[in-house]
Amino acid sequence: MAKPTVYRFCAGPWNFSEGQDPYGPPTRSGESFDWKLAALKKLGFEAMMFHDDDAVPDIDTKSPRQVLKEAKELKKRLDGEGIAAEMVAPRLWFAPQTVDGAYTSNNPKHRRYAIDRSKQSIDIARVLGTDILVLWLAREGSYIRESKDAGRCVDYLVEACDAMLAHDRKIRLAIEPKPNEPMDVAYVPTIGHALAIAQLTRDPKRVGALIESAHAILAGLDPSDEIEFAMAFKKLWSLHLNDQNGLKFDQDKPFGSANLRVAFNQVRALERTGYGRNGEYVCFDVHPFRTTRPEHWLKHLDNSRKTFLRLVEKARTYPEKEAKTLIADLNYQDLDQLVLDHLLGR
Ligand code: GLO
Ligand code: MG
């Protein structure tokens, strides 16, 4: 039997957010990057994930040389702290060029901007020592159906992936699906869509996925099934665990906060499929509640990890034999209760 996975944890600088929402300003004043790096260390997390402009602020105003220089400086700081860079993601949803899509914009100049910026993110990833480029396709979708050609957008997405794969022979693209928000409807809403796009690219082996719990729930799916699906293709290269209370705005709640059983099944899926054995990290894409006071600023991350580790124990002590007998007997009534009793502690 394989040795139990020792999980390693990761978060991004945006996960130390300041409480702003569409209806109100920040409720905590911003902290510096160094503070966030120190906070991750204090939490015992081993890696940080980066948007390109987290790594190099104001990236669009800097020359390629300057960008690489700053990326190298960052790498030194990370090495000094013993924190790895888990991934880099081009932030393709802020700039005016991405107002109606980046890779799938109707405007060829804007599509070019998106591809060039993605190539630059790959250069940053190389400097930071990671081979994972995460593509959260935030604005690849439509506000109204008639504004874009959905079929052509598939071609545009494939073209963009091909350009990135050609730019660096080692880079792996991890597509992070989400069904909506900020768009009304996104073109890559599920893992199935992401892996289908992968098959059309010049090197399908280097195009995989990142699953976020909340995004699967927003798509009306069970995140544990999404995990098992991606792992069946050996394509789950990163993970954003969090929680989501049904179909509403993207909540990014602490892991397990809304539905402990759904969280348990995600952990069980990771255990069953061996996620983490090839060095993949468990990242928490969670935000503090708006009400959080600065002295409790790290709790959402610490608590997410605590819940995760307790659920690992629950997965490892799950009464498999008893469950198997009940499954063979089609006694799902008692199987259901077995799970609840196990989670509640007998
Ligand atoms: C938003 C996404 C976002 C991405 C991040 C990395 O819904 O989850 O947080 O994960 O920008 O690309
Ligand atoms: Mg995410």
Short mmCIF file of C-alpha atoms and ligand atoms in Angstrom, two decimals:
data_model
loop_
_atom_site.label_atom_id
_atom_site.label_comp_id
_atom_site.label_asym_id
_atom_site.label_seq_id
_atom_site.Cartn_x
_atom_site.Cartn_y
_atom_site.Cartn_z
CA MET A 1 0.00 0.00 0.00
CA ALA A 2 1.22 3.51 -0.83
CA LYS A 3 2.40 5.64 2.08
CA PRO A 4 -0.13 8.25 3.26
CA THR A 5 0.28 11.60 1.52
CA VAL A 6 1.83 14.39 3.54
CA TYR A 7 -0.12 17.38 2.24
CA ARG A 8 1.54 20.71 1.59
CA PHE A 9 -0.43 23.94 1.69
CA CYS A 10 -0.52 27.09 -0.37
CA ALA A 11 -2.42 30.39 -0.71
CA GLY A 12 -2.21 33.55 -2.80
CA PRO A 13 -1.66 37.15 -1.75
CA TRP A 14 -5.27 37.89 -2.77
CA ASN A 15 -6.45 35.52 -0.04
CA PHE A 16 -5.49 38.17 2.54
CA SER A 17 -8.21 40.41 1.21
CA GLU A 18 -9.49 43.54 2.85
CA GLY A 19 -13.24 43.07 3.02
CA GLN A 20 -14.40 45.04 -0.03
CA ASP A 21 -17.44 43.83 -1.97
CA PRO A 22 -19.53 45.39 -4.78
CA TYR A 23 -21.54 47.26 -2.12
CA GLY A 24 -18.88 48.50 0.23
CA PRO A 25 -15.26 49.54 0.65
CA PRO A 26 -12.49 47.65 2.49
CA THR A 27 -12.99 46.99 6.19
CA ARG A 28 -9.29 46.35 6.95
CA SER A 29 -6.38 48.43 5.73
CA GLY A 30 -4.10 46.68 3.26
CA GLU A 31 -0.93 44.89 4.31
CA SER A 32 2.32 44.71 2.37
CA PHE A 33 3.54 41.76 0.34
CA ASP A 34 6.21 41.09 2.98
CA TRP A 35 3.53 40.90 5.65
CA LYS A 36 1.65 38.34 3.57
CA LEU A 37 4.77 36.28 2.99
CA ALA A 38 5.52 36.30 6.72
CA ALA A 39 1.89 35.36 7.44
CA LEU A 40 2.11 32.32 5.16
CA LYS A 41 5.26 31.21 6.96
CA LYS A 42 3.63 31.72 10.32
CA LEU A 43 0.77 29.51 9.17
CA GLY A 44 3.23 26.80 8.11
CA PHE A 45 2.19 26.99 4.45
CA GLU A 46 4.94 26.02 2.03
CA ALA A 47 4.01 27.80 -1.18
CA MET A 48 2.45 30.92 -2.61
CA MET A 49 0.47 31.27 -5.83
CA PHE A 50 0.89 34.38 -7.95
CA HIS A 51 -0.95 36.42 -10.49
CA ASP A 52 1.62 37.88 -12.88
CA ASP A 53 1.06 41.31 -11.33
CA ASP A 54 1.32 39.96 -7.77
CA ALA A 55 4.83 38.92 -8.79
CA VAL A 56 5.56 42.13 -10.70
CA PRO A 57 3.18 44.96 -9.75
CA ASP A 58 2.03 47.35 -12.54
CA ILE A 59 3.31 44.84 -15.06
CA ASP A 60 1.81 46.58 -18.10
CA THR A 61 3.91 49.70 -17.50
CA LYS A 62 7.24 47.83 -17.37
CA SER A 63 9.64 46.64 -20.05
CA PRO A 64 10.19 42.88 -20.48
CA ARG A 65 13.69 43.32 -19.04
CA GLN A 66 12.41 45.12 -15.98
CA VAL A 67 9.72 42.44 -15.48
CA LEU A 68 12.31 39.67 -15.51
CA LYS A 69 14.59 41.63 -13.19
CA GLU A 70 11.80 42.05 -10.64
CA ALA A 71 10.80 38.40 -10.99
CA LYS A 72 14.38 37.39 -10.18
CA GLU A 73 14.36 39.64 -7.11
CA LEU A 74 11.14 38.03 -5.96
CA LYS A 75 12.60 34.56 -6.45
CA LYS A 76 15.48 35.52 -4.16
CA ARG A 77 13.07 36.71 -1.49
CA LEU A 78 11.02 33.53 -1.75
CA ASP A 79 14.15 31.39 -1.50
CA GLY A 80 15.25 33.40 1.51
CA GLU A 81 11.95 32.62 3.24
CA GLY A 82 11.83 29.01 2.05
CA ILE A 83 8.50 29.55 0.25
CA ALA A 84 7.98 28.01 -3.21
CA ALA A 85 6.01 29.59 -6.06
CA GLU A 86 3.21 27.13 -6.82
CA MET A 87 2.01 28.74 -10.04
CA VAL A 88 1.69 31.95 -12.01
CA ALA A 89 -1.61 33.12 -13.55
CA PRO A 90 -1.96 35.95 -16.08
CA ARG A 91 -4.51 38.40 -14.68
CA LEU A 92 -6.57 38.87 -17.81
CA TRP A 93 -9.58 40.58 -16.32
CA PHE A 94 -8.40 44.03 -15.16
CA ALA A 95 -6.91 45.75 -18.21
CA PRO A 96 -9.09 47.74 -20.64
CA GLN A 97 -8.04 45.30 -23.39
CA THR A 98 -9.92 42.51 -21.58
CA VAL A 99 -13.22 44.26 -21.05
CA ASP A 100 -15.12 41.73 -23.20
CA GLY A 101 -12.85 38.72 -23.13
CA ALA A 102 -9.10 38.23 -23.44
CA TYR A 103 -8.32 35.21 -25.65
CA THR A 104 -11.91 35.31 -26.93
CA SER A 105 -12.28 39.05 -27.45
CA ASN A 106 -13.78 39.99 -30.80
CA ASN A 107 -10.89 42.43 -31.23
CA PRO A 108 -7.71 40.84 -32.69
CA LYS A 109 -5.46 43.41 -30.97
CA HIS A 110 -6.95 42.51 -27.62
CA ARG A 111 -6.50 38.81 -28.26
CA ARG A 112 -2.86 39.52 -29.11
CA TYR A 113 -2.47 41.47 -25.84
CA ALA A 114 -3.83 38.47 -23.91
CA ILE A 115 -1.47 36.03 -25.60
CA ASP A 116 1.57 38.28 -25.18
CA ARG A 117 0.78 38.83 -21.53
CA SER A 118 0.38 35.06 -21.04
CA LYS A 119 3.77 34.43 -22.62
CA GLN A 120 5.27 36.96 -20.25
CA SER A 121 3.61 35.12 -17.33
CA ILE A 122 5.31 31.95 -18.54
CA ASP A 123 8.66 33.78 -18.47
CA ILE A 124 7.91 34.82 -14.88
CA ALA A 125 6.91 31.26 -13.95
CA ARG A 126 10.22 30.01 -15.33
CA VAL A 127 12.15 32.50 -13.19
CA LEU A 128 10.09 31.62 -10.10
CA GLY A 129 10.78 27.92 -10.62
CA THR A 130 7.30 26.62 -11.37
CA ASP A 131 6.08 24.89 -14.53
CA ILE A 132 2.39 25.61 -13.87
CA LEU A 133 0.52 28.42 -15.56
CA VAL A 134 -3.03 28.69 -14.22
CA LEU A 135 -5.68 29.97 -16.60
CA TRP A 136 -8.75 31.21 -14.80
CA LEU A 137 -10.70 32.24 -17.90
CA ALA A 138 -12.49 35.03 -16.10
CA ARG A 139 -13.85 36.97 -19.07
CA GLU A 140 -13.94 34.20 -21.67
CA GLY A 141 -17.69 34.00 -22.06
CA SER A 142 -20.53 36.33 -22.87
CA TYR A 143 -22.81 38.84 -21.24
CA ILE A 144 -25.38 38.31 -23.97
CA ARG A 145 -25.26 35.33 -26.36
CA GLU A 146 -25.50 37.36 -29.56
CA SER A 147 -22.33 39.35 -28.81
CA LYS A 148 -19.89 36.54 -29.62
CA ASP A 149 -19.49 33.40 -31.69
CA ALA A 150 -19.18 30.53 -29.18
CA GLY A 151 -17.76 28.08 -31.74
CA ARG A 152 -15.11 30.50 -32.92
CA CYS A 153 -14.21 31.16 -29.28
CA VAL A 154 -13.22 27.50 -28.93
CA ASP A 155 -10.77 28.04 -31.81
CA TYR A 156 -9.45 31.20 -30.13
CA LEU A 157 -8.91 29.36 -26.84
CA VAL A 158 -7.05 26.56 -28.60
CA GLU A 159 -4.95 29.08 -30.56
CA ALA A 160 -4.03 30.83 -27.31
CA CYS A 161 -3.08 27.56 -25.58
CA ASP A 162 -1.01 26.55 -28.61
CA ALA A 163 0.88 29.84 -28.55
CA MET A 164 1.67 29.33 -24.84
CA LEU A 165 2.73 25.70 -25.32
CA ALA A 166 5.00 26.72 -28.20
CA HIS A 167 6.53 29.52 -26.14
CA ASP A 168 7.97 27.11 -23.56
CA ARG A 169 8.49 23.38 -24.00
CA LYS A 170 8.08 22.64 -20.29
CA ILE A 171 5.14 24.79 -19.26
CA ARG A 172 1.92 23.03 -18.23
CA LEU A 173 -1.40 24.87 -18.49
CA ALA A 174 -3.88 24.27 -15.67
CA ILE A 175 -7.30 25.56 -16.71
CA GLU A 176 -9.48 26.66 -13.78
CA PRO A 177 -13.12 26.33 -14.88
CA LYS A 178 -15.91 28.48 -13.48
CA PRO A 179 -19.44 28.63 -14.93
CA ASN A 180 -20.20 32.31 -14.36
CA GLU A 181 -19.06 35.52 -12.64
CA PRO A 182 -17.87 37.89 -13.85
CA MET A 183 -19.51 36.72 -17.10
CA ASP A 184 -23.15 35.77 -17.39
CA VAL A 185 -22.08 32.45 -18.94
CA ALA A 186 -18.48 31.22 -19.29
CA TYR A 187 -17.15 29.13 -22.18
CA VAL A 188 -15.21 26.71 -19.94
CA PRO A 189 -17.57 25.99 -17.05
CA THR A 190 -16.47 22.50 -15.98
CA ILE A 191 -13.51 20.12 -15.92
CA GLY A 192 -15.01 18.22 -18.84
CA HIS A 193 -14.87 21.39 -20.94
CA ALA A 194 -11.28 22.10 -19.87
CA LEU A 195 -10.11 18.60 -20.77
CA ALA A 196 -11.97 18.71 -24.08
CA ILE A 197 -10.12 21.93 -24.99
CA ALA A 198 -6.86 20.20 -23.97
CA GLN A 199 -7.46 17.49 -26.59
CA LEU A 200 -7.58 20.07 -29.39
CA THR A 201 -4.22 21.64 -28.52
CA ARG A 202 -0.82 20.84 -30.02
CA ASP A 203 0.27 19.02 -26.85
CA PRO A 204 -2.71 17.68 -24.89
CA LYS A 205 -0.40 16.13 -22.28
CA ARG A 206 0.57 19.62 -21.09
CA VAL A 207 -2.95 20.96 -20.72
CA GLY A 208 -4.76 19.99 -17.55
CA ALA A 209 -6.88 21.49 -14.83
CA LEU A 210 -7.27 23.16 -11.49
CA ILE A 211 -10.48 22.48 -9.59
CA GLU A 212 -12.02 25.00 -7.25
CA SER A 213 -14.71 23.61 -4.93
CA ALA A 214 -16.92 26.72 -5.16
CA HIS A 215 -16.76 26.78 -8.96
CA ALA A 216 -17.94 23.16 -9.21
CA ILE A 217 -20.79 23.91 -6.80
CA LEU A 218 -21.74 26.99 -8.85
CA ALA A 219 -21.92 24.67 -11.89
CA GLY A 220 -24.37 22.47 -9.96
CA LEU A 221 -21.78 19.70 -9.70
CA ASP A 222 -20.19 17.82 -6.84
CA PRO A 223 -16.55 18.87 -6.47
CA SER A 224 -15.48 15.36 -5.44
CA ASP A 225 -16.78 13.95 -8.74
CA GLU A 226 -14.90 16.68 -10.59
CA ILE A 227 -11.73 15.72 -8.69
CA GLU A 228 -12.13 12.02 -9.50
CA PHE A 229 -12.84 12.84 -13.15
CA ALA A 230 -9.72 14.98 -13.56
CA MET A 231 -7.58 12.47 -11.66
CA ALA A 232 -8.81 9.67 -13.94
CA PHE A 233 -7.08 11.59 -16.74
CA LYS A 234 -4.07 12.39 -14.50
CA LYS A 235 -4.89 16.03 -15.15
CA LEU A 236 -5.44 17.56 -11.72
CA TRP A 237 -2.38 19.69 -11.21
CA SER A 238 -3.66 22.18 -8.68
CA LEU A 239 -6.59 22.64 -6.38
CA HIS A 240 -8.50 25.55 -4.84
CA LEU A 241 -10.39 24.25 -1.85
CA ASN A 242 -13.05 26.46 -0.31
CA ASP A 243 -16.82 26.37 0.18
CA GLN A 244 -19.95 27.84 -1.29
CA ASN A 245 -23.49 27.96 0.05
CA GLY A 246 -25.41 27.09 -3.10
CA LEU A 247 -26.03 29.13 -6.22
CA LYS A 248 -25.20 32.70 -5.38
CA PHE A 249 -22.22 35.03 -5.77
CA ASP A 250 -18.81 33.36 -5.48
CA GLN A 251 -18.34 33.17 -1.72
CA ASP A 252 -14.89 31.61 -1.20
CA LYS A 253 -15.84 30.49 2.32
CA PRO A 254 -13.45 28.51 4.53
CA PHE A 255 -13.15 24.88 3.49
CA GLY A 256 -16.03 22.85 4.99
CA SER A 257 -17.91 25.94 6.17
CA ALA A 258 -21.10 25.37 4.18
CA ASN A 259 -21.20 21.59 3.77
CA LEU A 260 -18.95 19.32 5.79
CA ARG A 261 -20.03 16.18 3.95
CA VAL A 262 -19.20 17.66 0.55
CA ALA A 263 -15.82 18.69 2.00
CA PHE A 264 -15.28 15.16 3.37
CA ASN A 265 -15.95 13.66 -0.04
CA GLN A 266 -13.44 15.99 -1.65
CA VAL A 267 -10.76 14.92 0.83
CA ARG A 268 -11.72 11.29 0.31
CA ALA A 269 -11.41 11.76 -3.47
CA LEU A 270 -7.91 13.21 -3.00
CA GLU A 271 -6.93 10.29 -0.76
CA ARG A 272 -8.37 7.69 -3.12
CA THR A 273 -6.66 9.11 -6.19
CA GLY A 274 -3.31 10.05 -4.62
CA TYR A 275 -3.46 13.80 -5.22
CA GLY A 276 -0.32 15.39 -3.83
CA ARG A 277 1.98 12.42 -4.44
CA ASN A 278 3.63 14.15 -7.40
CA GLY A 279 4.25 17.32 -5.45
CA GLU A 280 0.87 19.01 -6.05
CA TYR A 281 -0.17 21.49 -3.39
CA VAL A 282 -3.47 21.96 -1.59
CA CYS A 283 -4.30 25.65 -2.07
CA PHE A 284 -7.07 27.40 -0.22
CA ASP A 285 -8.77 30.04 -2.37
CA VAL A 286 -10.64 31.48 0.61
CA HIS A 287 -11.37 35.00 1.81
CA PRO A 288 -11.98 36.34 5.32
CA PHE A 289 -15.55 37.36 6.07
CA ARG A 290 -16.06 41.11 5.63
CA THR A 291 -16.58 41.44 9.40
CA THR A 292 -13.15 39.97 10.21
CA ARG A 293 -11.02 42.19 12.45
CA PRO A 294 -7.30 42.50 11.64
CA GLU A 295 -6.31 40.38 14.66
CA HIS A 296 -8.26 37.44 13.17
CA TRP A 297 -7.00 37.97 9.64
CA LEU A 298 -5.32 34.56 9.23
CA LYS A 299 -8.11 32.46 10.70
CA HIS A 300 -9.84 31.58 7.41
CA LEU A 301 -6.63 29.95 6.16
CA ASP A 302 -5.69 28.31 9.43
CA ASN A 303 -9.22 27.00 9.96
CA SER A 304 -9.45 25.68 6.40
CA ARG A 305 -6.30 23.69 6.93
CA LYS A 306 -7.48 22.47 10.34
CA THR A 307 -10.74 21.21 8.84
CA PHE A 308 -8.88 19.66 5.91
CA LEU A 309 -6.53 17.72 8.20
CA ARG A 310 -9.38 16.53 10.41
CA LEU A 311 -11.18 15.30 7.32
CA VAL A 312 -8.03 13.50 6.20
CA GLU A 313 -8.25 11.59 9.47
CA LYS A 314 -11.94 10.91 8.81
CA ALA A 315 -11.11 9.63 5.32
CA ARG A 316 -8.34 7.38 6.67
CA THR A 317 -10.54 5.90 9.37
CA TYR A 318 -13.65 5.55 7.20
CA PRO A 319 -15.13 2.08 7.79
CA GLU A 320 -14.46 0.84 4.26
CA LYS A 321 -15.32 -2.81 4.95
CA GLU A 322 -18.64 -2.05 6.54
CA ALA A 323 -19.40 0.38 3.71
CA LYS A 324 -18.56 -2.25 1.09
CA THR A 325 -20.97 -4.75 2.62
CA LEU A 326 -23.74 -2.16 2.67
CA ILE A 327 -23.02 -1.22 -0.95
CA ALA A 328 -23.18 -4.88 -2.03
CA ASP A 329 -26.52 -5.16 -0.26
CA LEU A 330 -27.82 -1.95 -1.92
CA ASN A 331 -28.46 -0.77 1.61
CA TYR A 332 -27.82 2.90 0.91
CA GLN A 333 -30.08 3.85 3.78
CA ASP A 334 -27.59 2.50 6.31
CA LEU A 335 -24.62 3.58 4.18
CA ASP A 336 -25.92 7.13 4.40
CA GLN A 337 -26.16 6.86 8.18
CA LEU A 338 -22.73 5.22 8.38
CA VAL A 339 -21.23 8.32 6.78
CA LEU A 340 -23.12 10.66 9.12
CA ASP A 341 -22.17 8.65 12.21
CA HIS A 342 -18.56 8.61 11.09
CA LEU A 343 -18.51 12.35 10.56
CA LEU A 344 -20.30 13.04 13.84
CA GLY A 345 -17.96 10.71 15.74
CA ARG A 346 -19.33 7.58 17.32
C1 GLO B 1 -12.06 33.48 -8.91
C2 GLO B 1 -10.92 32.58 -8.99
C3 GLO B 1 -9.60 33.28 -8.74
C4 GLO B 1 -8.48 32.48 -9.35
C5 GLO B 1 -7.19 33.22 -9.31
C6 GLO B 1 -6.08 32.45 -9.96
O1 GLO B 1 -13.20 33.10 -8.90
O2 GLO B 1 -11.08 31.51 -8.12
O3 GLO B 1 -9.39 33.48 -7.37
O4 GLO B 1 -8.33 31.27 -8.70
O5 GLO B 1 -7.36 34.45 -9.93
O6 GLO B 1 -6.12 32.59 -11.31
MG MG B 2 -9.68 29.96 -7.65
#
